[in-house]
Coordinates of C-alpha atoms in Angstrom, one line a residue:
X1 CA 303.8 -16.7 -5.6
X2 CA 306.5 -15.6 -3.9
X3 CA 307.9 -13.1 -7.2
X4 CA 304.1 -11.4 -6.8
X5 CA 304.0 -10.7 -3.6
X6 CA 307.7 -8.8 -4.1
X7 CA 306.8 -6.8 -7.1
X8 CA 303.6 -6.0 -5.0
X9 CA 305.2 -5.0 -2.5
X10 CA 307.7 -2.7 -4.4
X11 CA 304.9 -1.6 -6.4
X12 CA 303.1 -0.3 -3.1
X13 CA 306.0 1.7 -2.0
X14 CA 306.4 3.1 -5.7
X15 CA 303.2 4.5 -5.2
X16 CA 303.1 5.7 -1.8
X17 CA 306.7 7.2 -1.5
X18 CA 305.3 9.4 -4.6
X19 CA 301.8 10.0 -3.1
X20 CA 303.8 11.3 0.4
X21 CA 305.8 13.3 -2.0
X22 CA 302.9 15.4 -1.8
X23 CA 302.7 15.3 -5.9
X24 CA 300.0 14.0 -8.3
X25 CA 299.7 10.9 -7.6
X26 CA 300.1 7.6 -9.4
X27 CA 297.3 5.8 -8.7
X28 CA 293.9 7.3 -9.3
X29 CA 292.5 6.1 -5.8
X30 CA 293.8 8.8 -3.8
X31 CA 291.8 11.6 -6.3
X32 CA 288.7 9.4 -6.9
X33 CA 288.2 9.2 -2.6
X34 CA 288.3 13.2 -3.0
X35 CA 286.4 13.7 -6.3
X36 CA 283.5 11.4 -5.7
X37 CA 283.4 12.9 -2.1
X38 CA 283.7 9.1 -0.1
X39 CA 284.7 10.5 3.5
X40 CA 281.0 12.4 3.6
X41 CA 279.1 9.3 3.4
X42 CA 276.1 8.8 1.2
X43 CA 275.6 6.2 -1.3
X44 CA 277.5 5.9 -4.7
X45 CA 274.9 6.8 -7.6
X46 CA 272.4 7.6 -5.3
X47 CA 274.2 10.7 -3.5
X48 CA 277.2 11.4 -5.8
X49 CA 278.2 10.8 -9.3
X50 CA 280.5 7.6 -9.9
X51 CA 281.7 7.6 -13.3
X52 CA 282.6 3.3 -13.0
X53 CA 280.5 0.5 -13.6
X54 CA 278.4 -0.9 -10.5
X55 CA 280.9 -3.3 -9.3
X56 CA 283.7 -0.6 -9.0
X57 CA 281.2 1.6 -7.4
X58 CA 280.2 -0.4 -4.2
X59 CA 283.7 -1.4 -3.5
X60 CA 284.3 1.7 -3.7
X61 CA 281.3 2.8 -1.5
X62 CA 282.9 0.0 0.8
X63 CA 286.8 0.9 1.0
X64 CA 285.8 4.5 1.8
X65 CA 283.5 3.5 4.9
X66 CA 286.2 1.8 6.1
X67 CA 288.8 3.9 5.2
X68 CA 287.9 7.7 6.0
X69 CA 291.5 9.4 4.3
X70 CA 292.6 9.2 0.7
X71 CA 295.4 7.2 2.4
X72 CA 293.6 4.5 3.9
X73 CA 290.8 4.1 0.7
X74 CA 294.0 3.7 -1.3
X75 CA 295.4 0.8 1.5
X76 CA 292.0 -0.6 1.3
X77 CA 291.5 -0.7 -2.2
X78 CA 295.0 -1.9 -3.1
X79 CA 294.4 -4.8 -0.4
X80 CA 291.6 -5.7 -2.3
X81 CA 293.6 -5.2 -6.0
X82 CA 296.5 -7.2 -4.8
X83 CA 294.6 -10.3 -3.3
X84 CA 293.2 -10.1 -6.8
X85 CA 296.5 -10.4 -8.4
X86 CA 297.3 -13.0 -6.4
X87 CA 294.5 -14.9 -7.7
X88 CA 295.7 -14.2 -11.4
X89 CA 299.5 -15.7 -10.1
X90 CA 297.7 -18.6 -8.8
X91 CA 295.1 -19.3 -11.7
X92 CA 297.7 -18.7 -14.3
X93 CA 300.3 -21.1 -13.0
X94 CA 299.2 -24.4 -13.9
X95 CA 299.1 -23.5 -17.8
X96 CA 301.4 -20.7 -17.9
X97 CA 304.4 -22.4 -16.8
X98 CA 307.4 -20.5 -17.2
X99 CA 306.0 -17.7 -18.7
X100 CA 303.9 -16.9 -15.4
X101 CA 306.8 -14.5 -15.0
X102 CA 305.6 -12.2 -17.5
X103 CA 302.7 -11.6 -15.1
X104 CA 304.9 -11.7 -11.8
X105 CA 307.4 -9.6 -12.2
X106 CA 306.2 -7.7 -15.1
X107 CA 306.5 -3.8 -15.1
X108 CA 302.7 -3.7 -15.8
X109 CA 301.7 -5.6 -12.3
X110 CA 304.0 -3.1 -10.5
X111 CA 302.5 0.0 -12.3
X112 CA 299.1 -0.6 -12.2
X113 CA 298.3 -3.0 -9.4
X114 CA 297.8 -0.6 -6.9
X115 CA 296.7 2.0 -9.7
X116 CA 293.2 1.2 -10.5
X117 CA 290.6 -1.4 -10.2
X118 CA 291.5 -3.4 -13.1
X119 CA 293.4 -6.3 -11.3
X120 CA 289.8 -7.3 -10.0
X121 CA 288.4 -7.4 -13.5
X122 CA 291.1 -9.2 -14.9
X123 CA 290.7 -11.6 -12.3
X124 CA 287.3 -12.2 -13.1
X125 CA 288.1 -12.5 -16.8
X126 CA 290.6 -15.2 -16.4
X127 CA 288.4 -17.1 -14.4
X128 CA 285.7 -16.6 -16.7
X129 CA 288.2 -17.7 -19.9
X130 CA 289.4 -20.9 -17.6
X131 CA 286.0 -21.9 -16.4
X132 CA 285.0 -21.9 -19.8
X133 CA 287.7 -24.2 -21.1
X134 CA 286.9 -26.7 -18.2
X135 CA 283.1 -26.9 -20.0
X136 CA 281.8 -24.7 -16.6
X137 CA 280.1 -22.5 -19.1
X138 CA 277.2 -21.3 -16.6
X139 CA 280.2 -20.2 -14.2
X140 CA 281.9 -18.6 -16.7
X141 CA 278.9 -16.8 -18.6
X142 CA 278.2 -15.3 -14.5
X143 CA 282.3 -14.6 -14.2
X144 CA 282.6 -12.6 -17.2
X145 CA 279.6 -10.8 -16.6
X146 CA 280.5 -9.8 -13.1
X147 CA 283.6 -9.0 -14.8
X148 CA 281.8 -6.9 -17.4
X149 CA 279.7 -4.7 -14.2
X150 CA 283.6 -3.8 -13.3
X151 CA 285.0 -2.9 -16.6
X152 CA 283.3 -3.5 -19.8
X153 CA 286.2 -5.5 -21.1
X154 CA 285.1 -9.4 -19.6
X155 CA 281.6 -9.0 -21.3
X156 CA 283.1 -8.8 -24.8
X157 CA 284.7 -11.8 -24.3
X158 CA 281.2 -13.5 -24.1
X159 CA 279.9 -13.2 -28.1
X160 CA 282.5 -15.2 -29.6
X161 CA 282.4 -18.1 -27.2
X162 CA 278.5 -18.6 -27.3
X163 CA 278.9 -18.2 -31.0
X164 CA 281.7 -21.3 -30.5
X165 CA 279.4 -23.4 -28.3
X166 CA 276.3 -22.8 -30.5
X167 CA 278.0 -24.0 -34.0
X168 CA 280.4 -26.5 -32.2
X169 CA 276.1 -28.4 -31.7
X170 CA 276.2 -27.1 -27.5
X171 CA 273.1 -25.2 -27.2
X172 CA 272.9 -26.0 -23.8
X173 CA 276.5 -24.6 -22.9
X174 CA 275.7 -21.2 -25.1
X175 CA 272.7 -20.9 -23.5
X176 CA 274.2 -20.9 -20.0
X177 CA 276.8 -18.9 -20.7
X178 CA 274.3 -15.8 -21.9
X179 CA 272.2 -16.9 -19.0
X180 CA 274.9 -16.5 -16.7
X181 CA 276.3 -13.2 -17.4
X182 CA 272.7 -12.0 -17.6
X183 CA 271.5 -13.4 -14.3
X184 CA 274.9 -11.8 -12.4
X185 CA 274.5 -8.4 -14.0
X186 CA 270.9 -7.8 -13.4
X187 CA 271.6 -8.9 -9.7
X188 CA 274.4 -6.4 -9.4
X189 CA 272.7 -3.9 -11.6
X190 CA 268.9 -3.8 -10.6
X191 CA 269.3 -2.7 -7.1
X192 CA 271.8 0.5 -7.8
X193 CA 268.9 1.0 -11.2
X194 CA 265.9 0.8 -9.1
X195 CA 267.6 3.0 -6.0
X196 CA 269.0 5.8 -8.3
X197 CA 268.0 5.4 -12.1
X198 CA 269.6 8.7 -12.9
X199 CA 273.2 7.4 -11.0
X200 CA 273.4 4.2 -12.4
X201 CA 273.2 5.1 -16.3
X202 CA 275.9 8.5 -15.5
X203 CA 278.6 5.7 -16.5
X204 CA 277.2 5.6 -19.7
X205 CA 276.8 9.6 -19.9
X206 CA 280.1 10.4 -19.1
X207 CA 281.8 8.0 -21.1
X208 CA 279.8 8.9 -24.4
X209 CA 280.8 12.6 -23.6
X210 CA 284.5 11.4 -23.5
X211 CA 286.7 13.0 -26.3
X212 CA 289.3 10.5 -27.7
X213 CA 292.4 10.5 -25.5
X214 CA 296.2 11.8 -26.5
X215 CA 297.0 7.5 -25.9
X216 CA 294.5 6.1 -27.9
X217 CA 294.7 5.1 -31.7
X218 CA 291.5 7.0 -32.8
X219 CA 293.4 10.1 -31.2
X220 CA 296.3 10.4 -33.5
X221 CA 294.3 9.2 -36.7
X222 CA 291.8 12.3 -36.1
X223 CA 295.2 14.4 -35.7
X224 CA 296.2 13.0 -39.3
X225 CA 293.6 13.6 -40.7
X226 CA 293.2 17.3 -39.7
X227 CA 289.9 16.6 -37.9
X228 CA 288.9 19.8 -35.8
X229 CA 288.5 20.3 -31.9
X230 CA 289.7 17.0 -30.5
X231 CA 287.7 18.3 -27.0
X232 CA 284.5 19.6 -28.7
X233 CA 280.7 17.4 -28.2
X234 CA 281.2 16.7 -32.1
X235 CA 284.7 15.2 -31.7
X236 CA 283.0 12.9 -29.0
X237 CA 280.5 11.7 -31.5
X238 CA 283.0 11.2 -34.2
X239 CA 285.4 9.5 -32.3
X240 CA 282.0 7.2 -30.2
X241 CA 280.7 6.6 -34.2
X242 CA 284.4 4.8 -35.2
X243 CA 284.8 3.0 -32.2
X244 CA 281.5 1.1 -32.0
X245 CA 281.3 0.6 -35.8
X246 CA 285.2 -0.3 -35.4
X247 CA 284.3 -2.6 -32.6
X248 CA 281.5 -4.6 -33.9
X249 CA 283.1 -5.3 -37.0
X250 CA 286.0 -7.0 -35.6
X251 CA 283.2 -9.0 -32.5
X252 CA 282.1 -10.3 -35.8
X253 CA 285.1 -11.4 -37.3
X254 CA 286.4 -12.7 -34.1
X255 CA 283.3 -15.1 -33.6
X256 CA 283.2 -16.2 -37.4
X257 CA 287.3 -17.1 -36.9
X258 CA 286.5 -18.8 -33.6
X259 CA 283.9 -20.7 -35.3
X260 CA 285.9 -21.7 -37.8
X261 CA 289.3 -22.6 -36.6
X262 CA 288.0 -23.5 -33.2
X263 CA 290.2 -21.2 -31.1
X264 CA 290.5 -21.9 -27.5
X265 CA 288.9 -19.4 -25.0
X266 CA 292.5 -18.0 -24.2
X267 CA 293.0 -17.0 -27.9
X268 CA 289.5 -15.3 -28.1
X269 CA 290.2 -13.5 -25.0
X270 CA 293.3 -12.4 -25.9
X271 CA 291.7 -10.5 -29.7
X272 CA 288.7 -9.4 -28.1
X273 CA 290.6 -7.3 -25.1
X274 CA 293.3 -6.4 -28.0
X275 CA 290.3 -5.6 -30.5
X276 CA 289.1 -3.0 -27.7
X277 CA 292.1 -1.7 -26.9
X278 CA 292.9 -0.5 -30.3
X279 CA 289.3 0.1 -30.7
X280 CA 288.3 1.8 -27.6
X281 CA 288.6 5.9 -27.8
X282 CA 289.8 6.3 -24.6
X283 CA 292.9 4.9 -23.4
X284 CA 294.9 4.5 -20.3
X285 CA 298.2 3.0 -19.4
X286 CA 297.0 0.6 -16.7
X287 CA 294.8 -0.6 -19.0
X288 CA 297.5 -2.5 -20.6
X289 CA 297.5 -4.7 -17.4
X290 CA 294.5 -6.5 -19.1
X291 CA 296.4 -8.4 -21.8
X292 CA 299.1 -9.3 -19.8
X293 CA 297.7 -12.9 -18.6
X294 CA 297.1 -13.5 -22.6
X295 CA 301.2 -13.5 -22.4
X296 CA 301.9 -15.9 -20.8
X297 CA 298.6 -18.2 -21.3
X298 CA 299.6 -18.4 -24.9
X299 CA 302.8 -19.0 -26.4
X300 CA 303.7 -15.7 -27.7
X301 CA 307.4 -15.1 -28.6
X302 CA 309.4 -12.9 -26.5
X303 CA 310.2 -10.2 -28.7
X304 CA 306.7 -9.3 -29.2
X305 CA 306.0 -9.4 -25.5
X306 CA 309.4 -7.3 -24.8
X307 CA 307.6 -4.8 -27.6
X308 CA 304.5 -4.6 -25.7
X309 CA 305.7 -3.5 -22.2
X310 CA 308.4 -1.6 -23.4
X311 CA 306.3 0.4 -25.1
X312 CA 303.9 0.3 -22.2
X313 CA 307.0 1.4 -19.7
X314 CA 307.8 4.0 -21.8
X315 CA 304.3 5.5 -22.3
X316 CA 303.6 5.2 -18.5
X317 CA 307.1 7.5 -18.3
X318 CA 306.1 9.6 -20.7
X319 CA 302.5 10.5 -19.2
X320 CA 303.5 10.1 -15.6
X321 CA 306.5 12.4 -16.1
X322 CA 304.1 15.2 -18.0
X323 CA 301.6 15.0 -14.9
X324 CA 304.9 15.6 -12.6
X325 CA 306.0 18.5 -14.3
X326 CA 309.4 17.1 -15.7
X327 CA 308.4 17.9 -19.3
X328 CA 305.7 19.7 -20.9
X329 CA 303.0 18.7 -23.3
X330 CA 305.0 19.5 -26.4
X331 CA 307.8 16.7 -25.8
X332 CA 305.0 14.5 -25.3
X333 CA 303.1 15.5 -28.9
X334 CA 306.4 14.7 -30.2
X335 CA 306.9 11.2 -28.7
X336 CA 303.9 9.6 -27.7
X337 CA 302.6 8.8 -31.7
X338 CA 305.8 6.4 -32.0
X339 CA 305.1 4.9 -28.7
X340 CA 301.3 4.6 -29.8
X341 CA 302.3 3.2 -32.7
X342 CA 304.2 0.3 -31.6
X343 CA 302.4 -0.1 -28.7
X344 CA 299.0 -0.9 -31.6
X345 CA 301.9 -3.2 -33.4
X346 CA 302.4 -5.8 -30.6
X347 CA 299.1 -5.9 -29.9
X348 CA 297.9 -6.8 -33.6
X349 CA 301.0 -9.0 -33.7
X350 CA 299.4 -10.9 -30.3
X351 CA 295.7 -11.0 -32.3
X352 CA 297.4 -12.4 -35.5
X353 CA 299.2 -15.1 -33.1
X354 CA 295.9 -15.8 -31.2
X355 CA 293.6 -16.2 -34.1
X356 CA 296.2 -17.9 -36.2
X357 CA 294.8 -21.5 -35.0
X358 CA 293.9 -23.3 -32.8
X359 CA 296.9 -25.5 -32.9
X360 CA 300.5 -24.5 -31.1
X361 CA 299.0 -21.5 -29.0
X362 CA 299.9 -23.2 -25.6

């Protein structure tokens, strides 16, 4: 407990010493408290456009009523983002063991815990993944869908697991798991849906008008293959067409090998959040922060973690030092494809491990 709090605490100054800098900042809190306007009141969806899932979106509506600067949203927020990794130390623990490190005093928890929301939504997908495993499957069906109203990631943990419990004989246990995450989401999503209809589905709006991203996989393959205007509305329906497609095919072949080699709900998490990060068209660094508990829940050699968030370092470097003006766009055209590359290579190497069996994982 104690190594999280420290790399919490150094990741904090990390990111304010560069946000008094007066430069772009690290963390996207500061610029989302300007962008989505929070210091003039209103609601979020109803009176301004929030680009996040609902969950994101009231805390958010929250931290900036009671924190009225970019500054203070951002102390608000991370308070909220570091109790959560806190709770990840603490659920991780018992069946990590040593590896808990990889978590604690991993560069991922110091980059990103104070840069986004996702330490709340890995929370929430580790408690799902855990509850499940203790045969809580209604609390985990309502954890990974709370999870899911964050960041979509938790929710697509759900299909192979109810596919598990239904052909393991447990009807019961898959039907309250879909139950679960249903019930949470329409309680969180009905209210924001009936207030502001228009709001609520802008998520889904702006992210379908997303282009793929210079960090993602589909990125570079559409720069291989010569495909035209990367930032155009037909580049965004190319690259939305080869993600879901991309997507579904491996949910599919993720529930039929959990099915039939009986993985454990660590091992399913861990290829589903893989699957969609290699999948997904848009990528971030700090999304990298949500395989990291998959480290060190299963037993994956330390090469391939040292592959992962070395690549995941140097990417952050790379990006981070672009937006900071110490290079310019061309050195990272020249770099970031390796990076990419290997970055995708310890990731299929974890999925391989995780699907494997569902014998030695712990």
């Amino acid at each position: 407990m104690g190594a999280t709090l420290l790399t919490l605490a150094l990741g904090a100054v990390l990111q304010w010493a560069v946000y008094a800098h007066g430069g772009h900042a690290l963390s996207d809190l500061p610029g989302r408290f300007r962008f989505w306007h929070l210091g003039a009141g209103g609601l979020p969806y109803r009176d301004r456009a929030i680009e996040y899932p609902v969950v994101i979106g009231v805390l958010a509506g929250i931290a900036g009523r009671l924190g009225r600067s970019p500054g203070w949203f951002t102390v608000v927020t991370g308070t909220a983002t570091a109790a959560a990794a806190v709770g990840v130390s603490v659920l991780l623990r018992p069946r990590g063991g040593t590896r808990i490190w990889r978590w604690a005093v991993g560069a991922p928890l110091l980059l990103y815990a104070f840069h986004n929301w996702d330490a709340i939504a890995v929370l929430l997908a580790v408690a799902g993944v855990l509850a499940f495993e203790l045969g809580e499957d209604g609390a985990s069906g309502a954890l990974l869908g709370l999870g899911a109203c964050a960041k979509v990631f938790p929710g697509l943990i759900l299909p192979p697991l109810i596919a598990r419990r239904w052909c393991e004989g447990d009807r019961r246990g898959a039907v309250r798991l879909g139950l679960g995450a249903a019930g949470v989401a329409l309680v969180v999503n009905l209210p924001i849906a009936l207030l502001s209809p228009h709001g609520w589905a802008y998520p889904l709006r702006f992210q379908g008008a997303r282009h793929a991203t210079w960090g993602s996989t589909w990125y570079w393959l559409l720069v291989l293959v010569g495909a035209p205007g990367h930032g155009s509305k037909g580049s965004a329906s190319l690259a939305n067409l080869l993600a879901v497609v991309a997507l579904g095919l491996g949910l599919v072949a993720i529930c039929v090998l959990a099915v039939c080699r009986r993985l454990d709900a660590a091992a399913i998490a861990a290829a589903v959040i893989g699957l969609f990060l290699l999948t997904n068209k848009v990528y971030s660094p700090n999304y990298d922060l949500w395989l990291v508990p998959f480290f060190v829940l299963l037993a994956v050699p330390t090469p391939r973690w040292t592959a992962f968030w070395v690549a995941d370092l140097a990417i952050y470097t790379l990006v981070f030092g672009h937006f900071h003006h110490l290079w310019g766009v061309a050195v990272v055209d020249a770099v970031l494809p390796a990076l990419v590359l290997v970055r995708a290579g310890a990731i299929v190497a974890l999925m391989l491990l995780a699907t494997a069996s569902a014998n030695g994982q712990r």
